[in-house]
Amino acid sequence: QVQLVESGGGLVQPGGSLRLSCAASEIIFSIYTMGWYRQAPGKQRELVAAITTGGSTNYADSVKGRFTISRDNAKNTVYLQMNSLKPEDTAVYYCNAHRFVQHWGQGTQVTVSS
């Protein structure tokens, strides 16, 4: 079974940084497009960042210049480096793996507050 496990969430002050990690198992990681989504209370789940098998990336406008997605195929892990965090970044962040269908992790809470 495909398994995605997120880690690295927590409480951080505005302007601070966090790095999220997503460890994948039971997939051939290198052939999956990987992404990070987030969902805040009362809002739709939205794409934050994605990275293709070839290393091409795209970001939501709200996080461009602040967040960086990367992947380490040898470790079957995708990362989201989040800098200059804002209160509006507060959400549950979900890891996603996509090839024929989408697979989801359980999510990790990120709270940005003073």
JSON list of C-alpha atoms in Angstrom, two decimals:
[
{"chain": "A", "resi": 1, "resn": "GLN", "atom": "CA", "xyz": [0.00, 0.00, 0.00]},
{"chain": "A", "resi": 2, "resn": "VAL", "atom": "CA", "xyz": [1.15, 3.52, -0.77]},
{"chain": "A", "resi": 3, "resn": "GLN", "atom": "CA", "xyz": [2.13, 5.33, 2.40]},
{"chain": "A", "resi": 4, "resn": "LEU", "atom": "CA", "xyz": [2.98, 9.01, 2.83]},
{"chain": "A", "resi": 5, "resn": "VAL", "atom": "CA", "xyz": [4.02, 10.32, 6.24]},
{"chain": "A", "resi": 6, "resn": "GLU", "atom": "CA", "xyz": [4.43, 14.04, 6.88]},
{"chain": "A", "resi": 7, "resn": "SER", "atom": "CA", "xyz": [6.54, 15.54, 9.64]},
{"chain": "A", "resi": 8, "resn": "GLY", "atom": "CA", "xyz": [7.98, 18.88, 10.67]},
{"chain": "A", "resi": 9, "resn": "GLY", "atom": "CA", "xyz": [4.86, 20.86, 11.44]},
{"chain": "A", "resi": 10, "resn": "GLY", "atom": "CA", "xyz": [4.45, 22.91, 14.57]},
{"chain": "A", "resi": 11, "resn": "LEU", "atom": "CA", "xyz": [4.05, 26.36, 16.03]},
{"chain": "A", "resi": 12, "resn": "VAL", "atom": "CA", "xyz": [6.20, 29.19, 14.72]},
{"chain": "A", "resi": 13, "resn": "GLN", "atom": "CA", "xyz": [6.17, 32.97, 15.04]},
{"chain": "A", "resi": 14, "resn": "PRO", "atom": "CA", "xyz": [5.44, 35.21, 12.06]},
{"chain": "A", "resi": 15, "resn": "GLY", "atom": "CA", "xyz": [8.59, 35.64, 10.02]},
{"chain": "A", "resi": 16, "resn": "GLY", "atom": "CA", "xyz": [9.94, 32.29, 11.13]},
{"chain": "A", "resi": 17, "resn": "SER", "atom": "CA", "xyz": [10.73, 29.14, 9.18]},
{"chain": "A", "resi": 18, "resn": "LEU", "atom": "CA", "xyz": [9.77, 25.49, 9.12]},
{"chain": "A", "resi": 19, "resn": "ARG", "atom": "CA", "xyz": [10.76, 22.57, 6.95]},
{"chain": "A", "resi": 20, "resn": "LEU", "atom": "CA", "xyz": [8.18, 19.90, 6.25]},
{"chain": "A", "resi": 21, "resn": "SER", "atom": "CA", "xyz": [9.17, 16.41, 5.17]},
{"chain": "A", "resi": 22, "resn": "CYS", "atom": "CA", "xyz": [7.15, 13.67, 3.52]},
{"chain": "A", "resi": 23, "resn": "ALA", "atom": "CA", "xyz": [8.54, 10.15, 3.49]},
{"chain": "A", "resi": 24, "resn": "ALA", "atom": "CA", "xyz": [7.06, 7.79, 0.91]},
{"chain": "A", "resi": 25, "resn": "SER", "atom": "CA", "xyz": [7.02, 4.02, 0.87]},
{"chain": "A", "resi": 26, "resn": "GLU", "atom": "CA", "xyz": [5.61, 1.27, -1.33]},
{"chain": "A", "resi": 27, "resn": "ILE", "atom": "CA", "xyz": [6.00, 3.39, -4.45]},
{"chain": "A", "resi": 28, "resn": "ILE", "atom": "CA", "xyz": [8.68, 3.90, -7.05]},
{"chain": "A", "resi": 29, "resn": "PHE", "atom": "CA", "xyz": [9.19, 7.41, -5.78]},
{"chain": "A", "resi": 30, "resn": "SER", "atom": "CA", "xyz": [11.17, 8.80, -8.71]},
{"chain": "A", "resi": 31, "resn": "ILE", "atom": "CA", "xyz": [8.29, 8.40, -11.19]},
{"chain": "A", "resi": 32, "resn": "TYR", "atom": "CA", "xyz": [5.72, 10.31, -9.12]},
{"chain": "A", "resi": 33, "resn": "THR", "atom": "CA", "xyz": [4.89, 13.96, -9.22]},
{"chain": "A", "resi": 34, "resn": "MET", "atom": "CA", "xyz": [4.95, 15.14, -5.62]},
{"chain": "A", "resi": 35, "resn": "GLY", "atom": "CA", "xyz": [3.08, 18.03, -4.10]},
{"chain": "A", "resi": 36, "resn": "TRP", "atom": "CA", "xyz": [2.16, 19.87, -0.96]},
{"chain": "A", "resi": 37, "resn": "TYR", "atom": "CA", "xyz": [-1.40, 21.01, -0.35]},
{"chain": "A", "resi": 38, "resn": "ARG", "atom": "CA", "xyz": [-2.89, 22.84, 2.59]},
{"chain": "A", "resi": 39, "resn": "GLN", "atom": "CA", "xyz": [-6.32, 23.32, 4.08]},
{"chain": "A", "resi": 40, "resn": "ALA", "atom": "CA", "xyz": [-7.28, 25.99, 6.57]},
{"chain": "A", "resi": 41, "resn": "PRO", "atom": "CA", "xyz": [-10.51, 25.83, 8.59]},
{"chain": "A", "resi": 42, "resn": "GLY", "atom": "CA", "xyz": [-13.50, 26.74, 6.45]},
{"chain": "A", "resi": 43, "resn": "LYS", "atom": "CA", "xyz": [-11.48, 26.81, 3.23]},
{"chain": "A", "resi": 44, "resn": "GLN", "atom": "CA", "xyz": [-10.92, 24.48, 0.30]},
{"chain": "A", "resi": 45, "resn": "ARG", "atom": "CA", "xyz": [-7.79, 22.41, 0.06]},
{"chain": "A", "resi": 46, "resn": "GLU", "atom": "CA", "xyz": [-5.33, 24.20, -2.20]},
{"chain": "A", "resi": 47, "resn": "LEU", "atom": "CA", "xyz": [-2.12, 23.35, -3.98]},
{"chain": "A", "resi": 48, "resn": "VAL", "atom": "CA", "xyz": [0.89, 25.00, -2.37]},
{"chain": "A", "resi": 49, "resn": "ALA", "atom": "CA", "xyz": [3.75, 23.57, -4.42]},
{"chain": "A", "resi": 50, "resn": "ALA", "atom": "CA", "xyz": [4.50, 20.69, -6.75]},
{"chain": "A", "resi": 51, "resn": "ILE", "atom": "CA", "xyz": [7.58, 19.09, -8.24]},
{"chain": "A", "resi": 52, "resn": "THR", "atom": "CA", "xyz": [7.64, 16.78, -11.23]},
{"chain": "A", "resi": 53, "resn": "THR", "atom": "CA", "xyz": [9.76, 13.73, -11.89]},
{"chain": "A", "resi": 54, "resn": "GLY", "atom": "CA", "xyz": [12.11, 15.96, -13.87]},
{"chain": "A", "resi": 55, "resn": "GLY", "atom": "CA", "xyz": [12.47, 18.54, -11.12]},
{"chain": "A", "resi": 56, "resn": "SER", "atom": "CA", "xyz": [10.19, 21.22, -12.54]},
{"chain": "A", "resi": 57, "resn": "THR", "atom": "CA", "xyz": [8.36, 23.16, -9.82]},
{"chain": "A", "resi": 58, "resn": "ASN", "atom": "CA", "xyz": [5.34, 25.37, -9.48]},
{"chain": "A", "resi": 59, "resn": "TYR", "atom": "CA", "xyz": [3.95, 27.36, -6.57]},
{"chain": "A", "resi": 60, "resn": "ALA", "atom": "CA", "xyz": [0.81, 29.08, -5.47]},
{"chain": "A", "resi": 61, "resn": "ASP", "atom": "CA", "xyz": [1.11, 32.83, -5.92]},
{"chain": "A", "resi": 62, "resn": "SER", "atom": "CA", "xyz": [0.69, 33.32, -2.19]},
{"chain": "A", "resi": 63, "resn": "VAL", "atom": "CA", "xyz": [3.91, 31.44, -1.38]},
{"chain": "A", "resi": 64, "resn": "LYS", "atom": "CA", "xyz": [6.19, 32.33, -4.29]},
{"chain": "A", "resi": 65, "resn": "GLY", "atom": "CA", "xyz": [9.51, 33.63, -3.07]},
{"chain": "A", "resi": 66, "resn": "ARG", "atom": "CA", "xyz": [8.95, 32.24, 0.42]},
{"chain": "A", "resi": 67, "resn": "PHE", "atom": "CA", "xyz": [8.51, 28.47, 0.00]},
{"chain": "A", "resi": 68, "resn": "THR", "atom": "CA", "xyz": [10.73, 25.97, -1.79]},
{"chain": "A", "resi": 69, "resn": "ILE", "atom": "CA", "xyz": [9.80, 22.42, -2.70]},
{"chain": "A", "resi": 70, "resn": "SER", "atom": "CA", "xyz": [12.51, 19.84, -3.29]},
{"chain": "A", "resi": 71, "resn": "ARG", "atom": "CA", "xyz": [12.87, 16.09, -3.52]},
{"chain": "A", "resi": 72, "resn": "ASP", "atom": "CA", "xyz": [15.51, 13.53, -2.71]},
{"chain": "A", "resi": 73, "resn": "ASN", "atom": "CA", "xyz": [14.77, 10.43, -4.74]},
{"chain": "A", "resi": 74, "resn": "ALA", "atom": "CA", "xyz": [17.44, 8.42, -2.95]},
{"chain": "A", "resi": 75, "resn": "LYS", "atom": "CA", "xyz": [15.61, 9.01, 0.33]},
{"chain": "A", "resi": 76, "resn": "ASN", "atom": "CA", "xyz": [12.07, 8.76, -1.09]},
{"chain": "A", "resi": 77, "resn": "THR", "atom": "CA", "xyz": [11.38, 12.12, 0.51]},
{"chain": "A", "resi": 78, "resn": "VAL", "atom": "CA", "xyz": [9.90, 15.44, -0.57]},
{"chain": "A", "resi": 79, "resn": "TYR", "atom": "CA", "xyz": [10.47, 18.64, 1.41]},
{"chain": "A", "resi": 80, "resn": "LEU", "atom": "CA", "xyz": [8.81, 22.00, 1.77]},
{"chain": "A", "resi": 81, "resn": "GLN", "atom": "CA", "xyz": [11.04, 24.73, 3.12]},
{"chain": "A", "resi": 82, "resn": "MET", "atom": "CA", "xyz": [8.84, 27.54, 4.42]},
{"chain": "A", "resi": 83, "resn": "ASN", "atom": "CA", "xyz": [10.40, 30.92, 5.17]},
{"chain": "A", "resi": 84, "resn": "SER", "atom": "CA", "xyz": [8.94, 34.28, 6.15]},
{"chain": "A", "resi": 85, "resn": "LEU", "atom": "CA", "xyz": [5.86, 32.57, 7.47]},
{"chain": "A", "resi": 86, "resn": "LYS", "atom": "CA", "xyz": [2.65, 34.54, 7.87]},
{"chain": "A", "resi": 87, "resn": "PRO", "atom": "CA", "xyz": [-0.43, 33.88, 10.01]},
{"chain": "A", "resi": 88, "resn": "GLU", "atom": "CA", "xyz": [-2.38, 33.14, 6.82]},
{"chain": "A", "resi": 89, "resn": "ASP", "atom": "CA", "xyz": [-0.08, 30.17, 6.21]},
{"chain": "A", "resi": 90, "resn": "THR", "atom": "CA", "xyz": [-1.72, 28.43, 9.16]},
{"chain": "A", "resi": 91, "resn": "ALA", "atom": "CA", "xyz": [-3.26, 25.20, 7.90]},
{"chain": "A", "resi": 92, "resn": "VAL", "atom": "CA", "xyz": [-2.96, 21.45, 7.83]},
{"chain": "A", "resi": 93, "resn": "TYR", "atom": "CA", "xyz": [-0.37, 20.60, 5.20]},
{"chain": "A", "resi": 94, "resn": "TYR", "atom": "CA", "xyz": [-0.80, 17.41, 3.19]},
{"chain": "A", "resi": 95, "resn": "CYS", "atom": "CA", "xyz": [1.69, 15.49, 1.10]},
{"chain": "A", "resi": 96, "resn": "ASN", "atom": "CA", "xyz": [0.47, 14.23, -2.27]},
{"chain": "A", "resi": 97, "resn": "ALA", "atom": "CA", "xyz": [1.87, 11.70, -4.72]},
{"chain": "A", "resi": 98, "resn": "HIS", "atom": "CA", "xyz": [0.42, 11.54, -8.23]},
{"chain": "A", "resi": 99, "resn": "ARG", "atom": "CA", "xyz": [0.91, 9.12, -11.06]},
{"chain": "A", "resi": 100, "resn": "PHE", "atom": "CA", "xyz": [-2.32, 7.42, -12.15]},
{"chain": "A", "resi": 101, "resn": "VAL", "atom": "CA", "xyz": [-4.28, 8.43, -9.06]},
{"chain": "A", "resi": 102, "resn": "GLN", "atom": "CA", "xyz": [-3.57, 10.71, -6.13]},
{"chain": "A", "resi": 103, "resn": "HIS", "atom": "CA", "xyz": [-2.31, 9.45, -2.79]},
{"chain": "A", "resi": 104, "resn": "TRP", "atom": "CA", "xyz": [-2.47, 11.50, 0.38]},
{"chain": "A", "resi": 105, "resn": "GLY", "atom": "CA", "xyz": [-0.72, 11.65, 3.70]},
{"chain": "A", "resi": 106, "resn": "GLN", "atom": "CA", "xyz": [-2.52, 12.29, 6.97]},
{"chain": "A", "resi": 107, "resn": "GLY", "atom": "CA", "xyz": [-1.35, 15.88, 7.22]},
{"chain": "A", "resi": 108, "resn": "THR", "atom": "CA", "xyz": [0.72, 17.92, 9.62]},
{"chain": "A", "resi": 109, "resn": "GLN", "atom": "CA", "xyz": [-0.44, 21.07, 11.41]},
{"chain": "A", "resi": 110, "resn": "VAL", "atom": "CA", "xyz": [1.39, 24.34, 10.82]},
{"chain": "A", "resi": 111, "resn": "THR", "atom": "CA", "xyz": [0.41, 27.24, 13.06]},
{"chain": "A", "resi": 112, "resn": "VAL", "atom": "CA", "xyz": [1.91, 30.69, 12.59]},
{"chain": "A", "resi": 113, "resn": "SER", "atom": "CA", "xyz": [1.16, 32.91, 15.55]},
{"chain": "A", "resi": 114, "resn": "SER", "atom": "CA", "xyz": [2.83, 35.30, 17.95]}
]
